[in-house]
């Protein structure tokens, strides 16, 4: 099946630092999504990207849809303790309806 | 608005037993999805309902898994008989529209442990 390679697998950073994570694929996606999962909860949508080259911000979060449509990155600026969690990228293939293909997740830990 | 509700939140069963997971989507959402995350791996698609019909069940692992959505409201996912590799977190999600721009709302998941 389709595979999204997400990196890094985990990050341990200091409060206030900026964070960057990305996803790449050999397949072309027409939608890229970034989710965050807190412990004991389901994934919550952070940012949705629908066009190649699109750059979208949501507060301290910024994400971009790669020009080749095969990759996306998520940046978090000035991290705070509540940013802790697992971040997942997800993509929708052309003709895939709403079926999501997820990355393996990036575990983010923030040190005070 | 109530979110997607899943029950139970945790289930521990022995290999060979049967377990039924339930999902109540957001009211009015025709689309209902089941996903699963096995420990440390990606969240994988299992199947998609549109109302009571199975739109896509290409992700169902094998015939030990049976999903239903009678009446197009809540859905159940039954695993019978359960195997060790079925352990993981089962997520349900729902959405309103039929196109990619209708966001999926996820439930908190059911953590299934098969011993």
Coordinates of C-alpha atoms in Angstrom, one line a residue:
Chain A
X1 CA 0.0 0.0 0.0
X2 CA 0.9 3.7 0.0
X3 CA 3.4 4.8 2.5
X4 CA 4.2 8.1 4.1
X5 CA 7.7 8.5 5.6
X6 CA 7.5 10.8 8.6
X7 CA 10.6 12.2 10.4
X8 CA 11.9 12.6 12.9
X9 CA 10.3 9.7 14.9
X10 CA 10.7 11.6 18.1
X11 CA 12.0 14.9 19.3
X12 CA 13.0 16.2 22.8
X13 CA 13.3 19.9 22.8
X14 CA 13.5 22.9 25.2
X15 CA 10.6 25.2 25.7
X16 CA 10.8 28.1 23.4
X17 CA 12.6 26.3 20.6
X18 CA 11.2 25.9 17.1
X19 CA 10.3 22.4 15.8
X20 CA 10.2 21.1 12.3
X21 CA 8.9 17.7 11.0
X22 CA 8.1 16.4 7.6
X23 CA 6.6 13.7 5.5
X24 CA 7.6 12.4 2.2
X25 CA 6.1 9.9 -0.2
X26 CA 6.7 8.3 -3.6
X27 CA 3.0 8.9 -4.4
X28 CA 1.3 12.1 -5.3
X29 CA -1.3 13.4 -2.8
X30 CA -4.0 16.0 -3.5
X31 CA -4.5 16.9 0.1
X32 CA -2.1 17.0 3.1
X33 CA -3.3 17.2 6.7
X34 CA -1.5 17.5 10.0
X35 CA -3.0 16.0 13.1
X36 CA -2.0 16.0 16.8
X37 CA -2.9 13.3 19.2
X38 CA -2.8 13.8 23.0
X39 CA -2.6 10.8 25.3
X40 CA -5.9 8.9 25.6
X41 CA -7.5 11.0 22.8
X42 CA -8.0 10.8 19.1
X43 CA -6.2 12.7 16.5
X44 CA -7.3 16.4 16.1
X45 CA -6.9 18.2 12.9
X46 CA -4.3 21.1 13.0
X47 CA -3.9 22.2 9.5
X48 CA -5.3 21.2 6.1
X49 CA -3.5 21.9 2.8
X50 CA -5.3 21.5 -0.6
X51 CA -3.0 23.0 -3.2
X52 CA 0.6 22.4 -4.2
X53 CA 2.8 25.1 -2.8
X54 CA 0.2 26.2 -0.3
X55 CA 1.6 27.6 2.9
X56 CA -0.9 27.8 5.8
X57 CA -0.5 29.0 9.4
X58 CA -2.6 28.3 12.5
X59 CA -1.2 30.3 15.4
X60 CA 2.3 29.1 16.0
X61 CA 2.0 26.3 13.5
X62 CA 2.9 26.6 9.9
X63 CA 2.6 23.9 7.3
X64 CA 3.4 23.7 3.6
X65 CA 2.2 21.4 0.7
X66 CA 5.2 20.5 -1.3
X67 CA 5.4 21.6 -5.0
X68 CA 5.9 18.1 -6.1
X69 CA 2.8 17.0 -4.1
X70 CA 4.9 14.3 -2.6
X71 CA 5.8 16.0 0.7
X72 CA 4.8 18.3 3.4
X73 CA 6.3 19.9 6.5
X74 CA 5.0 21.3 9.8
X75 CA 6.8 23.9 11.8
X76 CA 6.0 24.8 15.4
X77 CA 7.5 28.1 16.6
X78 CA 8.3 28.9 20.2
X79 CA 7.2 25.5 21.6
X80 CA 5.4 25.4 24.9
X81 CA 4.7 22.4 27.2
X82 CA 1.2 21.8 25.9
X83 CA 2.7 21.1 22.4
X84 CA 3.7 17.7 23.8
X85 CA 2.0 14.8 21.9
X86 CA 2.2 12.8 18.7
X87 CA 2.0 14.6 15.4
X88 CA 0.8 12.8 12.4
X89 CA 0.8 13.8 8.8
X90 CA -1.9 12.3 6.6
X91 CA -2.5 12.5 2.9
X92 CA -5.4 11.9 0.5
X93 CA -4.6 10.4 -2.8
X94 CA -6.3 11.6 -6.0
X95 CA -9.6 9.9 -6.2
X96 CA -9.2 8.7 -2.6
X97 CA -12.4 10.4 -1.3
X98 CA -11.8 11.0 2.3
X99 CA -9.6 8.0 2.9
X100 CA -6.5 9.0 4.8
X101 CA -3.0 7.6 4.6
X102 CA -1.1 8.4 7.8
X103 CA 2.6 8.8 8.5
X104 CA 4.1 6.9 11.5
X105 CA 4.0 10.0 13.7
X106 CA 6.5 12.2 15.5
X107 CA 6.5 12.1 19.3
X108 CA 7.3 15.5 20.6
X109 CA 8.5 16.1 24.2
X110 CA 9.1 19.5 25.5
X111 CA 11.5 20.2 28.4
X112 CA 10.8 23.1 30.6
Chain B
X1 CA -22.2 19.4 19.6
X2 CA -21.2 16.0 20.9
X3 CA -18.1 14.5 19.3
X4 CA -17.5 11.0 18.1
X5 CA -18.0 8.6 20.9
X6 CA -16.4 5.2 21.2
X7 CA -17.0 2.4 23.6
X8 CA -15.3 0.8 25.4
X9 CA -12.3 2.9 25.9
X10 CA -10.2 -0.2 26.8
X11 CA -10.7 -3.9 26.3
X12 CA -8.5 -6.8 27.4
X13 CA -9.5 -10.2 26.1
X14 CA -7.9 -13.5 25.6
X15 CA -6.9 -14.9 22.2
X16 CA -9.9 -16.7 20.7
X17 CA -12.5 -14.5 22.4
X18 CA -14.9 -12.1 20.7
X19 CA -14.9 -8.3 21.1
X20 CA -17.4 -5.8 19.8
X21 CA -16.4 -2.1 19.5
X22 CA -19.0 0.6 19.1
X23 CA -18.8 4.0 17.5
X24 CA -21.4 6.8 17.7
X25 CA -20.6 9.4 15.0
X26 CA -21.5 13.1 15.2
X27 CA -25.2 13.5 14.5
X28 CA -25.8 14.1 10.8
X29 CA -22.5 12.8 9.6
X30 CA -23.1 10.3 6.8
X31 CA -19.5 9.2 6.6
X32 CA -18.1 6.9 9.2
X33 CA -14.6 5.4 9.2
X34 CA -12.7 2.9 11.2
X35 CA -8.9 3.1 11.5
X36 CA -6.5 1.2 13.6
X37 CA -3.0 1.9 15.0
X38 CA -0.9 -1.0 16.0
X39 CA 1.8 -0.2 18.5
X40 CA 4.4 2.3 17.2
X41 CA 3.1 2.1 13.6
X42 CA 1.0 4.4 11.4
X43 CA -2.8 4.7 11.7
X44 CA -4.2 2.5 9.0
X45 CA -7.6 2.7 7.3
X46 CA -10.0 -0.2 7.8
X47 CA -13.2 0.8 6.1
X48 CA -15.6 3.5 5.2
X49 CA -19.4 3.7 5.5
X50 CA -21.7 6.1 3.7
X51 CA -24.8 5.9 5.7
X52 CA -25.5 2.2 6.1
X53 CA -23.5 1.1 3.0
X54 CA -19.9 0.0 3.0
X55 CA -18.2 2.4 0.5
X56 CA -14.7 0.9 0.9
X57 CA -13.6 -2.0 3.0
X58 CA -10.2 -2.5 1.4
X59 CA -8.4 -2.0 4.7
X60 CA -10.1 -4.8 6.6
X61 CA -7.3 -7.3 7.6
X62 CA -9.3 -10.5 7.2
X63 CA -12.7 -12.1 7.6
X64 CA -12.4 -12.2 11.4
X65 CA -13.4 -8.5 11.3
X66 CA -17.0 -7.6 10.7
X67 CA -18.3 -4.0 10.6
X68 CA -21.9 -3.0 10.6
X69 CA -23.8 0.2 10.5
X70 CA -27.4 -0.7 10.7
X71 CA -29.7 2.2 10.1
X72 CA -26.9 4.5 9.2
X73 CA -26.3 5.7 12.7
X74 CA -23.9 4.0 15.1
X75 CA -21.4 1.4 13.9
X76 CA -20.0 -1.8 15.5
X77 CA -16.7 -3.5 14.7
X78 CA -16.6 -7.1 15.8
X79 CA -13.4 -9.2 16.0
X80 CA -14.1 -12.9 16.2
X81 CA -12.0 -14.8 17.1
X82 CA -9.4 -12.3 18.3
X83 CA -5.7 -12.9 17.7
X84 CA -2.6 -11.4 19.4
X85 CA -1.8 -9.2 16.4
X86 CA -5.3 -7.6 16.6
X87 CA -4.0 -5.6 19.6
X88 CA -3.9 -1.8 19.0
X89 CA -6.0 1.3 19.2
X90 CA -9.1 1.3 17.0
X91 CA -10.3 4.8 16.0
X92 CA -13.6 5.8 14.6
X93 CA -14.1 9.0 12.6
X94 CA -17.0 10.7 11.0
X95 CA -17.4 13.5 8.5
X96 CA -20.2 15.3 6.8
X97 CA -19.4 15.8 3.1
X98 CA -18.3 13.4 0.4
X99 CA -15.3 15.3 -0.8
X100 CA -11.8 15.7 0.6
X101 CA -12.5 19.1 2.2
X102 CA -14.8 17.8 4.8
X103 CA -12.6 17.2 7.9
X104 CA -12.7 13.9 9.7
X105 CA -13.5 14.1 13.4
X106 CA -12.0 11.3 15.4
X107 CA -13.2 9.6 18.6
X108 CA -10.8 8.9 21.5
X109 CA -10.3 5.3 20.3
X110 CA -10.7 1.9 21.9
X111 CA -7.5 0.3 23.1
X112 CA -7.7 -3.4 22.5
X113 CA -5.3 -5.8 24.1
X114 CA -5.4 -9.5 23.2
X115 CA -3.5 -11.7 25.6

